[in-house]
mmCIF file of C-alpha atoms in Angstrom:
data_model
loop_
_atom_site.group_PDB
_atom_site.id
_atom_site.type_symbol
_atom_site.label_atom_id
_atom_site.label_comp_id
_atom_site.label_asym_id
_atom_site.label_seq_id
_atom_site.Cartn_x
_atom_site.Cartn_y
_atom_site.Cartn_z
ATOM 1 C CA UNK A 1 73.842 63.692 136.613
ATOM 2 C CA UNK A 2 76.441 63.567 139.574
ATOM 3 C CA UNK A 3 79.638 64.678 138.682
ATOM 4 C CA UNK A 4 83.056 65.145 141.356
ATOM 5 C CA UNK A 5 85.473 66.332 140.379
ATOM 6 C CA UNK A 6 88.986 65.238 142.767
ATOM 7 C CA UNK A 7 91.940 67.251 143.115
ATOM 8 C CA UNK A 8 94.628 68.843 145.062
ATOM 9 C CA UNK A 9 96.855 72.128 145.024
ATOM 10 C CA UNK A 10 100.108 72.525 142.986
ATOM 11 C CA UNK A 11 99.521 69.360 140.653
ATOM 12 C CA UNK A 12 98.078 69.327 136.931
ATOM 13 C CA UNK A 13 94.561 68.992 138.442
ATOM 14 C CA UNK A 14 94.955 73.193 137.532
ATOM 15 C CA UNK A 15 94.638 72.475 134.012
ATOM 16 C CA UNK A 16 91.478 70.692 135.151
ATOM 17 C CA UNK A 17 90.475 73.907 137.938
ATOM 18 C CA UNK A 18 91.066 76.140 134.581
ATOM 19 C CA UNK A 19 88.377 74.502 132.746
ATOM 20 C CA UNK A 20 85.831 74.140 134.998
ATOM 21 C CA UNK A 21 86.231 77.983 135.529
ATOM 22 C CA UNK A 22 86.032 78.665 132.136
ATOM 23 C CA UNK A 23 82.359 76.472 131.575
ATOM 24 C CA UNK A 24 80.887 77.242 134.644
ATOM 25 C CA UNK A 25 81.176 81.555 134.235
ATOM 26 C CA UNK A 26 77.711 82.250 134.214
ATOM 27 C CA UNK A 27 75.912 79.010 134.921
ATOM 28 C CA UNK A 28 73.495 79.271 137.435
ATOM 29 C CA UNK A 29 74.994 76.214 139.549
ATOM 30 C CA UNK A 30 78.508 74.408 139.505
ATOM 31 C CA UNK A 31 78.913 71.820 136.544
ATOM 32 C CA UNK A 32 81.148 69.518 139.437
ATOM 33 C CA UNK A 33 81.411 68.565 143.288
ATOM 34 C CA UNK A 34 84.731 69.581 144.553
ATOM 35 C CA UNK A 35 86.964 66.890 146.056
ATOM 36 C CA UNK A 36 90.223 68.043 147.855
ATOM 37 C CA UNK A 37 92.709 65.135 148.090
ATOM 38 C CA UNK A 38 95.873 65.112 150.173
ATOM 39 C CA UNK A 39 98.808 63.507 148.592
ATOM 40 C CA UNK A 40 101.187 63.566 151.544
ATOM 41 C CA UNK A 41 98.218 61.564 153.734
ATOM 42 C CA UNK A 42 97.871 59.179 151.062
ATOM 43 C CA UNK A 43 94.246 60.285 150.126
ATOM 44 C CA UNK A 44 94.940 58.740 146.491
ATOM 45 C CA UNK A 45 96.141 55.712 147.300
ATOM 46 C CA UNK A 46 93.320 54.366 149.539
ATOM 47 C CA UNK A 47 91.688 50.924 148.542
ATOM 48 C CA UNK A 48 88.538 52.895 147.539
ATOM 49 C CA UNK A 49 89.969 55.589 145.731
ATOM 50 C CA UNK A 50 92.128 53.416 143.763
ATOM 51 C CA UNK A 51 89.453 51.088 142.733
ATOM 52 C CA UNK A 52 86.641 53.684 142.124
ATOM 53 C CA UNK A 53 88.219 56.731 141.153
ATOM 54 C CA UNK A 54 91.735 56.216 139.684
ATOM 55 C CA UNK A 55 94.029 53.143 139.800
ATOM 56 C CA UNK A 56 96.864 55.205 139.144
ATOM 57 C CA UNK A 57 96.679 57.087 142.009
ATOM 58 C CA UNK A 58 96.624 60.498 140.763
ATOM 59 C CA UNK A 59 94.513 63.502 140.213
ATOM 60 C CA UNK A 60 93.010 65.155 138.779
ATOM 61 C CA UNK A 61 90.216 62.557 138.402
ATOM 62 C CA UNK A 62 86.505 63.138 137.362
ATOM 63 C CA UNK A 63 83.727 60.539 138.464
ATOM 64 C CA UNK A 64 80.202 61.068 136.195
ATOM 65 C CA UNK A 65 77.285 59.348 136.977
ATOM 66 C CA UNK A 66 79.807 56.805 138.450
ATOM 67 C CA UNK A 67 81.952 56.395 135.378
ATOM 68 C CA UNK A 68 85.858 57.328 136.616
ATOM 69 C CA UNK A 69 88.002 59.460 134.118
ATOM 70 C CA UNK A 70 91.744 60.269 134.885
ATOM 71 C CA UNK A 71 94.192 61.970 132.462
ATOM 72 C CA UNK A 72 94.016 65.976 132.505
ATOM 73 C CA UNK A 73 93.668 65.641 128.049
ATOM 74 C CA UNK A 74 90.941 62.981 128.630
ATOM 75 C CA UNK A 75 89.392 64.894 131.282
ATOM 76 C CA UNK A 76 89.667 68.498 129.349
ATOM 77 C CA UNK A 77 87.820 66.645 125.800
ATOM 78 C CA UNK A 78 85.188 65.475 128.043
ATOM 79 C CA UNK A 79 84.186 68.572 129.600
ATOM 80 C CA UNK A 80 84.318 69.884 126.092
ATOM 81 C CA UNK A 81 82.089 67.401 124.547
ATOM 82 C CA UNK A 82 79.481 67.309 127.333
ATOM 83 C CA UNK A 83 79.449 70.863 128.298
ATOM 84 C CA UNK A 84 81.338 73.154 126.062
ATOM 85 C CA UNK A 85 79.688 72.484 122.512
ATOM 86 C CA UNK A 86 76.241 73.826 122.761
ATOM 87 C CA UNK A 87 76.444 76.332 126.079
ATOM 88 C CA UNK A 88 74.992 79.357 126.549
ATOM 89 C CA UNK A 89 75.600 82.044 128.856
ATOM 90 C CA UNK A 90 71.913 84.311 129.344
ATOM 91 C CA UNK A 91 70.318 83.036 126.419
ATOM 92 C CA UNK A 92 73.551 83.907 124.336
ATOM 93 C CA UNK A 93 75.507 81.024 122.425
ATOM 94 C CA UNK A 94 78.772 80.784 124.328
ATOM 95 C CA UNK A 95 80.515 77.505 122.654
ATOM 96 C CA UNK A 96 83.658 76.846 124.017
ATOM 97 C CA UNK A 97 84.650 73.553 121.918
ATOM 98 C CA UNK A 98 83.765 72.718 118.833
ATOM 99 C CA UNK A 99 80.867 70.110 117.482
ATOM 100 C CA UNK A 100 81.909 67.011 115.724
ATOM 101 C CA UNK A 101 84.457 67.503 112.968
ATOM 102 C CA UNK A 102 87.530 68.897 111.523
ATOM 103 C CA UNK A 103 87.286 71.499 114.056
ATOM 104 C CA UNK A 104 86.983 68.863 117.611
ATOM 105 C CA UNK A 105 89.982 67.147 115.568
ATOM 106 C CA UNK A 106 92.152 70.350 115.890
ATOM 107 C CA UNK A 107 90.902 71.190 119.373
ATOM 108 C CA UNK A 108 91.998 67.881 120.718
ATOM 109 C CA UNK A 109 95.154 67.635 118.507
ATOM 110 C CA UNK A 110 96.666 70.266 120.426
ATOM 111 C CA UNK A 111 95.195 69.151 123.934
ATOM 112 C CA UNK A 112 96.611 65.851 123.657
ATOM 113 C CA UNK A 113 100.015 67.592 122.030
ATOM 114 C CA UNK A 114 100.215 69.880 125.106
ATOM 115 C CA UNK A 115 100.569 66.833 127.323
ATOM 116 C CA UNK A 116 103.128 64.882 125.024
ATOM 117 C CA UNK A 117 105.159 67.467 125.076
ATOM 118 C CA UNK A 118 105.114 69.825 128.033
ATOM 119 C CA UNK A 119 103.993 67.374 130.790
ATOM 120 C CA UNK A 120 106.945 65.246 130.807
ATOM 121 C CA UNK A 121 109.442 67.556 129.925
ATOM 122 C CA UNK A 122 108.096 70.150 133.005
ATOM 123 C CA UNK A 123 108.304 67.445 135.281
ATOM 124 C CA UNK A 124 111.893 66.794 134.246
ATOM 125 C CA UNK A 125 113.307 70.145 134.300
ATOM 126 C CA UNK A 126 111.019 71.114 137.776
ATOM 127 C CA UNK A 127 113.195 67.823 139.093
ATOM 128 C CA UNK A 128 116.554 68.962 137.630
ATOM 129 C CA UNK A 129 115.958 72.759 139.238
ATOM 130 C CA UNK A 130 115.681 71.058 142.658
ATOM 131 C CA UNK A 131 118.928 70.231 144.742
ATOM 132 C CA UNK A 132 119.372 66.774 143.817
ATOM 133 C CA UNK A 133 118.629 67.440 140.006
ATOM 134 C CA UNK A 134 120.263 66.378 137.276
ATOM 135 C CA UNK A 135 121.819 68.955 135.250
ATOM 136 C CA UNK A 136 121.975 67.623 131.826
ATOM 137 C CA UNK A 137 118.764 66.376 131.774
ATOM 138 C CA UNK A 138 117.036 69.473 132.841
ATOM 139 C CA UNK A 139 118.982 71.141 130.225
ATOM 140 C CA UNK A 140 117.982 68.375 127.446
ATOM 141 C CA UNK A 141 114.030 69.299 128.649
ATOM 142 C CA UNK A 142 114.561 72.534 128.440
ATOM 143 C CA UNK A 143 115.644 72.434 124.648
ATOM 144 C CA UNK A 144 112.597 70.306 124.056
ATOM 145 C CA UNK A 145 110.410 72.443 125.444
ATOM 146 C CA UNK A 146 111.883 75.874 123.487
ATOM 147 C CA UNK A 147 111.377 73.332 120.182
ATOM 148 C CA UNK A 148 107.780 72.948 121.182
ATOM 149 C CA UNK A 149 107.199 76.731 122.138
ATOM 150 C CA UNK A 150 109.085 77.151 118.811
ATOM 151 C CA UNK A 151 106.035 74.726 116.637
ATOM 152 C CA UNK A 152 103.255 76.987 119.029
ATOM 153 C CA UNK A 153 104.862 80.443 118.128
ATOM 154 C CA UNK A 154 104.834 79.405 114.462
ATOM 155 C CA UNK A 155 101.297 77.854 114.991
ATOM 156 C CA UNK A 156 99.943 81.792 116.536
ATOM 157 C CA UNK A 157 101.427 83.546 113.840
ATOM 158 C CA UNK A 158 98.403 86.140 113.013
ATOM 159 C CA UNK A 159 96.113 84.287 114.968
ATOM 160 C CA UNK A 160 94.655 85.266 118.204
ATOM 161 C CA UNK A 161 93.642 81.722 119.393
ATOM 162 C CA UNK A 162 94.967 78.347 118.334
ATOM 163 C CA UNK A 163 91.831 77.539 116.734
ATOM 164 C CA UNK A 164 92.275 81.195 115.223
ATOM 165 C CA UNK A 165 89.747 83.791 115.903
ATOM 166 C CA UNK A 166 87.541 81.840 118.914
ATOM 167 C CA UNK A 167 89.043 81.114 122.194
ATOM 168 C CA UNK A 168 88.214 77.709 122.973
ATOM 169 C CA UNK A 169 89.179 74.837 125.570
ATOM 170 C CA UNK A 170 92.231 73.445 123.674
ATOM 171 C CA UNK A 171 93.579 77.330 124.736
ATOM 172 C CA UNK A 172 92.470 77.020 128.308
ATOM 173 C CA UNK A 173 94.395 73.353 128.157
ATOM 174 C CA UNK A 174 97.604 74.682 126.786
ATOM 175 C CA UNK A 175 97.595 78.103 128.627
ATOM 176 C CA UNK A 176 97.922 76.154 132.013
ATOM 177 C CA UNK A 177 100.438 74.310 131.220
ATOM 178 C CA UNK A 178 102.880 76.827 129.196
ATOM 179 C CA UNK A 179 101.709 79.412 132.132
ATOM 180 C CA UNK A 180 103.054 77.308 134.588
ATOM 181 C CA UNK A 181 106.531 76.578 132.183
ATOM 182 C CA UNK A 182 107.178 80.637 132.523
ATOM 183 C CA UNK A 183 105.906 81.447 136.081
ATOM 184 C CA UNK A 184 107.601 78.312 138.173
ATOM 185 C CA UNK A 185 110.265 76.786 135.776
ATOM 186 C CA UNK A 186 111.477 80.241 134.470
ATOM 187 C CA UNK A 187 110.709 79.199 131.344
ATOM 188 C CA UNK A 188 111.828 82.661 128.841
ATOM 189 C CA UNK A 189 108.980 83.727 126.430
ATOM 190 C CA UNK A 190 110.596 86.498 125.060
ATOM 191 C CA UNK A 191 111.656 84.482 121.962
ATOM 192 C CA UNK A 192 108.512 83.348 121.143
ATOM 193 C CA UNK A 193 106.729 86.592 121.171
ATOM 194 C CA UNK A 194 103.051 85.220 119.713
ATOM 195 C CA UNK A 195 103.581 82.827 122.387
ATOM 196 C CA UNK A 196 103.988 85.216 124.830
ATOM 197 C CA UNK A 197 101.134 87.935 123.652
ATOM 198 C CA UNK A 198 98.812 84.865 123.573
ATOM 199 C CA UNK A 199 99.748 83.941 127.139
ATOM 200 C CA UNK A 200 98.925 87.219 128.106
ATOM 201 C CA UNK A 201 95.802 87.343 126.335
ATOM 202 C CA UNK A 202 94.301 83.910 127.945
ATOM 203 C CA UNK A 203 95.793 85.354 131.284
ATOM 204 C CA UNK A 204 93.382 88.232 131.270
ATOM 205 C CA UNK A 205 90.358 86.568 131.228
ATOM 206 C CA UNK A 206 88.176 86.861 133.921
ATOM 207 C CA UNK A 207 87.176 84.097 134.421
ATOM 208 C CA UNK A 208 91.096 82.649 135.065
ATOM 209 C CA UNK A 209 92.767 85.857 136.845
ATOM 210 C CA UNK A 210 92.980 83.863 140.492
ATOM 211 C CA UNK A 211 94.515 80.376 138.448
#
C-alpha cells in the first residue's frame, strides 16, 4: 500500500500532522510519504495536483493506493478505520479508534462537529483580528465559538476523554483545532475549565509536544 500524505505549514493539514503522530508512535516504519506543498508558488493549484490529488486545491490531502481523499474529518476517520482500530504498539493492543458501532458513531460525531463548528468560525475571527478585519463579524465568531466550547465543557464534565476514559482520535481531531483557537486567536479557556484541563492533558502527550 502507497500512501502520501500532502501538506504545508500553518494550515489545517496540523490536524492531519497530529494524527499521523499519534498512529505512527512506535511503528517500526512511517504509515505515510510526506509531501510539502507551497501555497504561495501555487503547488496546489497545478493541473496535476488538481486532477489527482484535490480539485479543491487545498491540503491537507491523502492519496492511498491512488485513491485521493481531501477534508481534514474525512481524512482523520480514515486513518482511524484503516490504522487506528486494531494497532498495536510491541505486541500490546494500542486502539486508538473504535471498531464498528455505537462507539465509531461517537468518535466521528465529534470529528465531523469539530469542523462545523470551529473551522469556519476560526477562519472568520483569524480574518477579523487582521488589519482589514471586520469587527462585528469576528465578534459574532467569537460568541459561536464560546457556545461550542460551552456544549464541549458540558460534554468533559467527569470525563477525561470525549469518548470518556480512552483517549482516542476524535481527541487528537478536536485538540488541534481548539489548541490552535487559544494559542493564535486568543481564544480564553478559563471559563470552560474541563475544556481547558483536557487541553492540557492531550497537550502532554508525547507523542504531540513539538505540534
Amino acid at each position: 500500500m502507497v500512501l502520501k500524505f500532502y501538506f504545508a505549514p500553518y494550515t489545517t493539514a496540523n490536524v492531519t500532522i497530529a494524527v499521523l503522530a499519534e498512529l505512527e508512535d512506535g511503528q517500526s516504519e512511517p504509515l505515510a510519504e510526506r509531501v510539502e506543498v507551497s501555497l504561495r508558488n501555487g503547488d496546489t493549484h497545478t493541473a496535476q495536483y488538481l486532477a489527482e490529488v484535490n480539485p479543491n486545491g487545498q491540503v491537507p490531502a491523502i492519496v492511498h493506493d491512488g485513491v485521493p481523499i481531501w477534508e481534514s474529518a474525512a481524512i482523520t476517520m480514515y486513518l482511524g478505520e484503516m490504522f487506528g482500530v486494531d494497532r498495536k504498539v510491541n505486541g500490546t493492543e494500542a486502539s486508538l479508534y473504535p471498531p464498528p458501532g455505537p462507539r465509531r458513531g461517537e468518535a466521528m460525531k465529534w470529528i465531523v462537529w469539530t469542523n462545523l463548528h470551529f473551522g469556519a468560525n476560526a477562519a472568520t475571527l483569524h480574518r477579523a483580528q487582521s488589519s482589514d478585519g471586520n469587527e462585528a463579524e469576528g465578534k459574532r465568531a467569537k460568541d459561536a465559538i464560546s457556545t461550542r466550547l460551552d456544549v464541549l465543557n458540558r460534554e468533559l464534565e467527569g470525563k477525561d476523554y470525549v469518548l470518556g476514559s480512552s483517549y482516542s482520535l476524535a481527541d487528537t481531531h478536536l485538540w488541534s483545532f481548539v489548541s490552535y483557537l487559544y494559542k493564535y486567536l486568543n481564544v480564553d479557556l478559563t471559563p470552560v475549565p474541563n475544556v481547558k484541563a483536557w487541553v492540557e492533558r492531550v497537550a502532554a502527550r508525547r507523542q504531540l509536544k513539538d505540534l
